Amino acid sequence: VALDTSDLIAPTIKLDFSSLISFRTTDKDNYFLRLLFRLSRVCNGSHIPLGTWTFERQSSEQVQVDLIDCNFVQETNSFVFSFCTCESCPGCCTYVVELVSQECFNIEFATITNISLSALAVGKKQKRKPTEELRRDEG
């Protein structure tokens, strides 16, 4: 998601990520899935990691699952996280969530769907010089 905060003084930015993660096991009693997601900011070609979040499931957890043919587990979970930051250098940046690592054991497949990344920036609006306003209105 691209976000331009150049008209704000010391903006505060909130990012919300959401998705659905579905997987199917090959063994209902012995499985493991770990997915590591990283949120980064890209400004002027510079890639800046902001944080990581982990989705993890394993057979020892006491969760409601659907058994298929009494041998497999098929499960769908929502996975969400939020991140807030105060920016000292406002400008136009792009925020990206990447899957950077995956570990699994006895997993037939895993899918990530319904992916959403939204951003909200708040801050005091900068006052422009009269000549900047005039040029902006003419362009």
Coordinates of N, CA and C in Angstrom, one line a residue:
V1 N 0.9 -1.2 0.0 CA 0.0 0.0 0.0 C 0.9 1.2 0.0
A2 N 0.6 2.2 -0.9 CA 1.4 3.5 -0.9 C 0.7 4.5 -0.1
L3 N 1.5 5.3 0.6 CA 1.0 6.3 1.5 C 1.9 7.6 1.4
D4 N 1.2 8.7 1.1 CA 2.0 10.0 1.0 C 1.6 10.9 2.2
T5 N 2.6 11.1 3.1 CA 2.4 11.9 4.3 C 3.2 13.2 4.2
S6 N 3.6 13.6 3.0 CA 4.4 14.8 2.8 C 3.7 16.1 3.3
D7 N 2.4 16.1 3.3 CA 1.6 17.3 3.8 C 1.4 17.3 5.3
L8 N 1.9 16.3 6.0 CA 1.7 16.2 7.5 C 3.0 16.4 8.2
I9 N 2.8 17.1 9.4 CA 3.9 17.3 10.3 C 3.9 16.1 11.3
A10 N 5.0 15.4 11.5 CA 5.2 14.3 12.4 C 4.0 13.4 12.4
P11 N 3.7 12.7 11.2 CA 2.6 11.9 11.1 C 2.7 10.6 11.9
T12 N 1.5 10.1 12.4 CA 1.4 8.8 13.0 C 0.7 7.9 12.0
I13 N 1.3 6.7 11.8 CA 0.7 5.8 10.8 C 0.3 4.5 11.4
K14 N -0.9 4.1 11.1 CA -1.4 2.8 11.6 C -1.6 1.9 10.4
L15 N -1.0 0.7 10.4 CA -1.2 -0.3 9.4 C -1.9 -1.5 9.9
D16 N -2.9 -2.0 9.2 CA -3.6 -3.2 9.6 C -3.5 -4.3 8.4
F17 N -3.1 -5.5 8.8 CA -2.9 -6.6 7.9 C -3.9 -7.6 8.3
S18 N -4.6 -8.2 7.3 CA -5.5 -9.4 7.6 C -5.5 -10.4 6.5
S19 N -5.7 -11.6 6.8 CA -5.7 -12.7 5.8 C -6.4 -13.9 6.4
L20 N -6.7 -14.9 5.5 CA -7.1 -16.2 5.9 C -6.0 -17.2 5.6
I21 N -5.7 -18.1 6.5 CA -4.7 -19.1 6.2 C -5.4 -20.5 6.4
S22 N -5.3 -21.2 5.3 CA -5.9 -22.6 5.3 C -4.8 -23.6 5.1
F23 N -5.0 -24.7 5.7 CA -4.0 -25.8 5.5 C -4.6 -27.1 5.7
R24 N -4.0 -28.1 5.1 CA -4.5 -29.5 5.2 C -3.3 -30.4 5.6
T25 N -3.4 -31.3 6.5 CA -2.3 -32.1 7.0 C -2.4 -33.5 6.3
T26 N -1.3 -34.2 6.4 CA -1.3 -35.6 6.0 C -1.3 -36.5 7.1
D27 N -1.3 -36.0 8.4 CA -1.3 -36.8 9.6 C -2.0 -36.0 10.7
K28 N -3.2 -36.5 11.1 CA -4.0 -35.7 12.1 C -3.3 -35.6 13.5
D29 N -2.4 -36.5 13.8 CA -1.8 -36.5 15.1 C -0.4 -35.9 15.1
N30 N 0.2 -35.6 14.0 CA 1.6 -35.2 14.0 C 1.8 -34.2 12.8
Y31 N 1.6 -32.9 13.1 CA 1.8 -31.9 12.1 C 2.3 -30.6 12.7
F32 N 2.9 -29.8 11.8 CA 3.4 -28.5 12.3 C 3.5 -27.5 11.1
L33 N 3.0 -26.3 11.4 CA 3.1 -25.3 10.3 C 3.5 -23.9 11.0
R34 N 4.5 -23.3 10.5 CA 4.9 -22.0 10.9 C 5.2 -21.1 9.7
L35 N 4.6 -19.9 9.7 CA 4.8 -18.9 8.6 C 5.2 -17.6 9.3
L36 N 6.3 -17.1 8.8 CA 6.8 -15.8 9.3 C 6.6 -14.7 8.3
F37 N 5.9 -13.7 8.7 CA 5.6 -12.5 7.9 C 6.4 -11.3 8.3
R38 N 6.8 -10.5 7.4 CA 7.6 -9.3 7.7 C 6.9 -8.1 7.0
L39 N 6.7 -7.0 7.8 CA 6.2 -5.7 7.4 C 7.4 -4.8 7.1
S40 N 7.5 -4.2 5.9 CA 8.6 -3.3 5.6 C 8.1 -2.0 5.0
R41 N 8.9 -1.0 5.1 CA 8.6 0.3 4.4 C 9.6 0.5 3.4
V42 N 9.2 0.9 2.2 CA 10.1 1.3 1.1 C 10.0 2.8 0.8
C43 N 11.0 3.5 1.1 CA 11.0 5.0 0.8 C 12.3 5.3 0.0
N44 N 12.1 6.0 -1.1 CA 13.2 6.4 -2.0 C 14.2 5.2 -2.3
G45 N 13.6 4.0 -2.5 CA 14.4 2.9 -2.8 C 15.0 2.2 -1.6
S46 N 14.9 2.7 -0.4 CA 15.4 2.1 0.8 C 14.4 1.2 1.4
H47 N 14.7 -0.1 1.7 CA 13.9 -1.1 2.2 C 14.1 -1.2 3.7
I48 N 13.1 -0.8 4.6 CA 13.3 -0.8 6.0 C 12.4 -1.7 6.7
P49 N 12.9 -2.8 7.3 CA 12.0 -3.8 8.0 C 11.4 -3.1 9.3
L50 N 10.1 -3.3 9.5 CA 9.4 -2.7 10.7 C 9.1 -3.7 11.7
G51 N 8.9 -5.0 11.4 CA 8.5 -6.0 12.4 C 8.2 -7.3 11.7
T52 N 8.1 -8.4 12.5 CA 7.7 -9.7 12.0 C 6.6 -10.3 12.9
W53 N 5.8 -11.1 12.3 CA 4.7 -11.8 13.0 C 4.7 -13.2 12.6
T54 N 4.3 -14.1 13.5 CA 4.3 -15.5 13.2 C 3.0 -16.2 13.3
F55 N 2.6 -17.0 12.3 CA 1.4 -17.8 12.4 C 1.9 -19.2 12.6
E56 N 1.4 -19.9 13.7 CA 1.9 -21.3 14.0 C 0.7 -22.2 14.4
R57 N 0.7 -23.4 13.9 CA -0.2 -24.4 14.4 C 0.5 -25.7 14.4
Q58 N 0.1 -26.6 15.4 CA 0.7 -27.9 15.5 C -0.3 -28.8 16.1
S59 N -0.1 -30.1 16.0 CA -1.1 -31.1 16.4 C -1.3 -31.2 17.9
S60 N -0.5 -30.7 18.7 CA -0.7 -30.7 20.1 C -1.7 -29.7 20.6
E61 N -2.1 -28.7 19.8 CA -3.0 -27.7 20.2 C -4.4 -28.2 20.4
Q62 N -5.1 -27.7 21.3 CA -6.5 -28.1 21.5 C -7.4 -27.0 20.8
V63 N -7.5 -27.2 19.5 CA -8.3 -26.3 18.7 C -9.4 -27.1 17.9
Q64 N -10.5 -26.5 17.5 CA -11.5 -27.1 16.7 C -11.0 -27.3 15.3
V65 N -11.0 -28.6 14.9 CA -10.5 -28.9 13.5 C -11.5 -29.8 12.8
D66 N -11.5 -29.8 11.5 CA -12.3 -30.7 10.7 C -11.5 -31.9 10.3
L67 N -11.9 -33.1 10.7 CA -11.3 -34.3 10.2 C -11.9 -34.8 8.9
I68 N -11.0 -35.1 8.0 CA -11.5 -35.6 6.7 C -11.0 -37.1 6.6
D69 N -11.9 -38.0 6.4 CA -11.6 -39.4 6.3 C -10.8 -39.9 7.5
C70 N -11.0 -39.3 8.6 CA -10.4 -39.7 9.9 C -8.9 -39.7 9.9
N71 N -8.3 -39.1 8.8 CA -6.8 -39.2 8.7 C -6.2 -37.8 8.6
F72 N -7.0 -36.8 8.1 CA -6.4 -35.5 7.8 C -7.1 -34.4 8.7
V73 N -6.4 -33.3 8.8 CA -7.0 -32.1 9.4 C -7.0 -31.1 8.4
Q74 N -8.2 -30.4 8.2 CA -8.2 -29.2 7.4 C -8.7 -28.1 8.2
E75 N -8.0 -27.0 8.2 CA -8.3 -25.9 9.1 C -8.1 -24.6 8.4
T76 N -8.9 -23.6 8.7 CA -8.8 -22.2 8.2 C -8.9 -21.3 9.4
N77 N -7.9 -20.4 9.4 CA -7.8 -19.4 10.5 C -7.6 -18.0 10.0
S78 N -8.1 -17.0 10.7 CA -7.8 -15.6 10.4 C -6.4 -15.3 11.0
F79 N -5.7 -14.5 10.3 CA -4.4 -14.0 10.8 C -4.3 -12.5 10.6
V80 N -4.2 -11.8 11.7 CA -4.2 -10.3 11.6 C -3.1 -9.7 12.5
F81 N -2.6 -8.6 12.1 CA -1.8 -7.8 13.0 C -1.9 -6.3 12.7
S82 N -1.6 -5.5 13.6 CA -1.6 -4.0 13.5 C -0.2 -3.5 13.9
F83 N 0.2 -2.4 13.3 CA 1.5 -1.8 13.6 C 1.3 -0.3 13.5
C84 N 1.8 0.4 14.5 CA 1.8 1.9 14.6 C 3.2 2.4 14.6
T85 N 3.4 3.5 13.9 CA 4.7 4.2 14.0 C 4.5 5.7 13.8
C86 N 5.5 6.4 14.4 CA 5.5 7.9 14.3 C 6.7 8.2 13.3
E87 N 6.4 8.9 12.3 CA 7.4 9.2 11.3 C 8.0 10.6 11.5
S88 N 9.3 10.6 11.5 CA 10.0 11.9 11.7 C 10.4 12.5 10.3
C89 N 10.3 11.7 9.3 CA 10.6 12.2 7.9 C 9.5 11.8 7.0
P90 N 8.4 12.7 6.9 CA 7.3 12.4 6.1 C 7.6 12.4 4.6
G91 N 6.9 11.6 3.9 CA 7.1 11.6 2.4 C 6.2 10.5 1.8
C92 N 6.5 10.1 0.6 CA 5.7 9.0 0.0 C 6.5 7.7 0.1
C93 N 5.8 6.7 0.8 CA 6.4 5.4 1.0 C 5.4 4.3 0.7
T94 N 6.0 3.2 0.4 CA 5.1 2.0 0.2 C 5.4 1.0 1.3
Y95 N 4.3 0.4 1.8 CA 4.4 -0.6 2.9 C 4.0 -1.9 2.3
V96 N 4.8 -3.0 2.6 CA 4.7 -4.3 2.0 C 4.8 -5.3 3.1
V97 N 3.9 -6.4 3.0 CA 4.0 -7.5 3.9 C 4.4 -8.7 3.0
E98 N 5.5 -9.4 3.5 CA 6.0 -10.5 2.8 C 6.1 -11.8 3.6
L99 N 5.9 -12.9 3.0 CA 6.1 -14.2 3.7 C 7.6 -14.5 3.5
V100 N 8.3 -14.4 4.6 CA 9.8 -14.5 4.5 C 10.3 -15.9 5.0
S101 N 9.5 -16.7 5.6 CA 10.0 -18.0 6.1 C 8.8 -18.9 6.3
Q102 N 9.0 -20.2 6.0 CA 7.9 -21.2 6.2 C 8.6 -22.5 6.7
E103 N 8.0 -23.1 7.7 CA 8.4 -24.4 8.2 C 7.2 -25.2 8.3
C104 N 7.3 -26.5 7.9 CA 6.2 -27.4 8.0 C 6.6 -28.8 8.1
F105 N 5.7 -29.6 8.7 CA 5.9 -31.0 8.8 C 4.5 -31.7 8.6
N106 N 4.4 -32.7 7.7 CA 3.2 -33.3 7.4 C 2.0 -32.4 7.0
I107 N 2.4 -31.4 6.2 CA 1.4 -30.4 5.7 C 1.3 -30.7 4.2
E108 N 0.0 -31.0 3.7 CA -0.2 -31.3 2.3 C -0.2 -30.0 1.5
F109 N -0.9 -29.0 2.0 CA -0.8 -27.7 1.4 C -1.2 -26.6 2.4
A110 N -0.8 -25.4 2.1 CA -1.2 -24.2 2.9 C -1.5 -23.1 1.9
T111 N -2.5 -22.3 2.1 CA -2.9 -21.2 1.3 C -3.1 -19.9 2.1
I112 N -2.8 -18.8 1.6 CA -3.1 -17.5 2.2 C -4.0 -16.7 1.2
T113 N -5.2 -16.4 1.7 CA -6.2 -15.7 0.8 C -6.8 -14.5 1.6
N114 N -7.6 -13.8 0.9 CA -8.4 -12.7 1.4 C -7.4 -11.7 2.1
I115 N -6.3 -11.4 1.4 CA -5.2 -10.6 2.0 C -5.6 -9.1 1.9
S116 N -5.4 -8.4 3.0 CA -5.7 -6.9 3.0 C -4.6 -6.2 3.8
L117 N -4.2 -5.1 3.3 CA -3.3 -4.2 4.0 C -3.8 -2.8 3.9
S118 N -4.1 -2.2 5.0 CA -4.7 -0.8 4.9 C -3.8 0.1 5.8
A119 N -3.8 1.3 5.4 CA -2.9 2.3 6.2 C -3.8 3.6 6.4
L120 N -3.5 4.2 7.6 CA -4.1 5.4 8.0 C -3.0 6.3 8.6
A121 N -3.0 7.5 8.1 CA -2.0 8.5 8.6 C -2.7 9.7 9.2
V122 N -2.3 10.1 10.4 CA -2.9 11.3 11.0 C -1.7 12.2 11.4
G123 N -2.0 13.5 11.4 CA -1.0 14.5 11.8 C -1.5 15.9 11.5
K124 N -0.8 16.8 12.0 CA -1.1 18.2 11.7 C -0.7 18.6 10.3
K125 N -1.6 19.3 9.6 CA -1.3 19.6 8.2 C -0.3 20.8 8.1
Q126 N 0.6 20.6 7.3 CA 1.6 21.7 7.1 C 1.0 22.9 6.4
K127 N 1.4 24.1 6.8 CA 0.9 25.3 6.1 C 1.9 25.6 5.0
R128 N 1.3 25.9 3.8 CA 2.1 26.1 2.6 C 2.3 27.6 2.5
K129 N 3.4 28.0 1.9 CA 3.7 29.4 1.6 C 2.7 29.8 0.4
P130 N 2.3 31.1 0.4 CA 1.4 31.5 -0.6 C 1.9 31.2 -2.1
T131 N 3.2 31.3 -2.4 CA 3.6 31.0 -3.7 C 3.5 29.5 -4.0
E132 N 3.6 28.6 -3.0 CA 3.5 27.2 -3.2 C 2.0 26.9 -3.5
E133 N 1.1 27.5 -2.8 CA -0.4 27.3 -3.1 C -0.7 27.8 -4.5
L134 N -0.2 29.0 -4.9 CA -0.5 29.5 -6.2 C 0.0 28.6 -7.3
R135 N 1.2 28.0 -7.2 CA 1.8 27.1 -8.2 C 1.0 25.8 -8.2
R136 N 0.6 25.4 -7.0 CA -0.2 24.1 -7.0 C -1.6 24.3 -7.6
D137 N -2.2 25.4 -7.4 CA -3.5 25.7 -8.0 C -3.4 25.8 -9.5
E138 N -2.3 26.4 -10.0 CA -2.2 26.6 -11.5 C -1.9 25.2 -12.2
G139 N -1.2 24.3 -11.5 CA -0.8 23.0 -12.1 C -1.9 22.1 -12.2

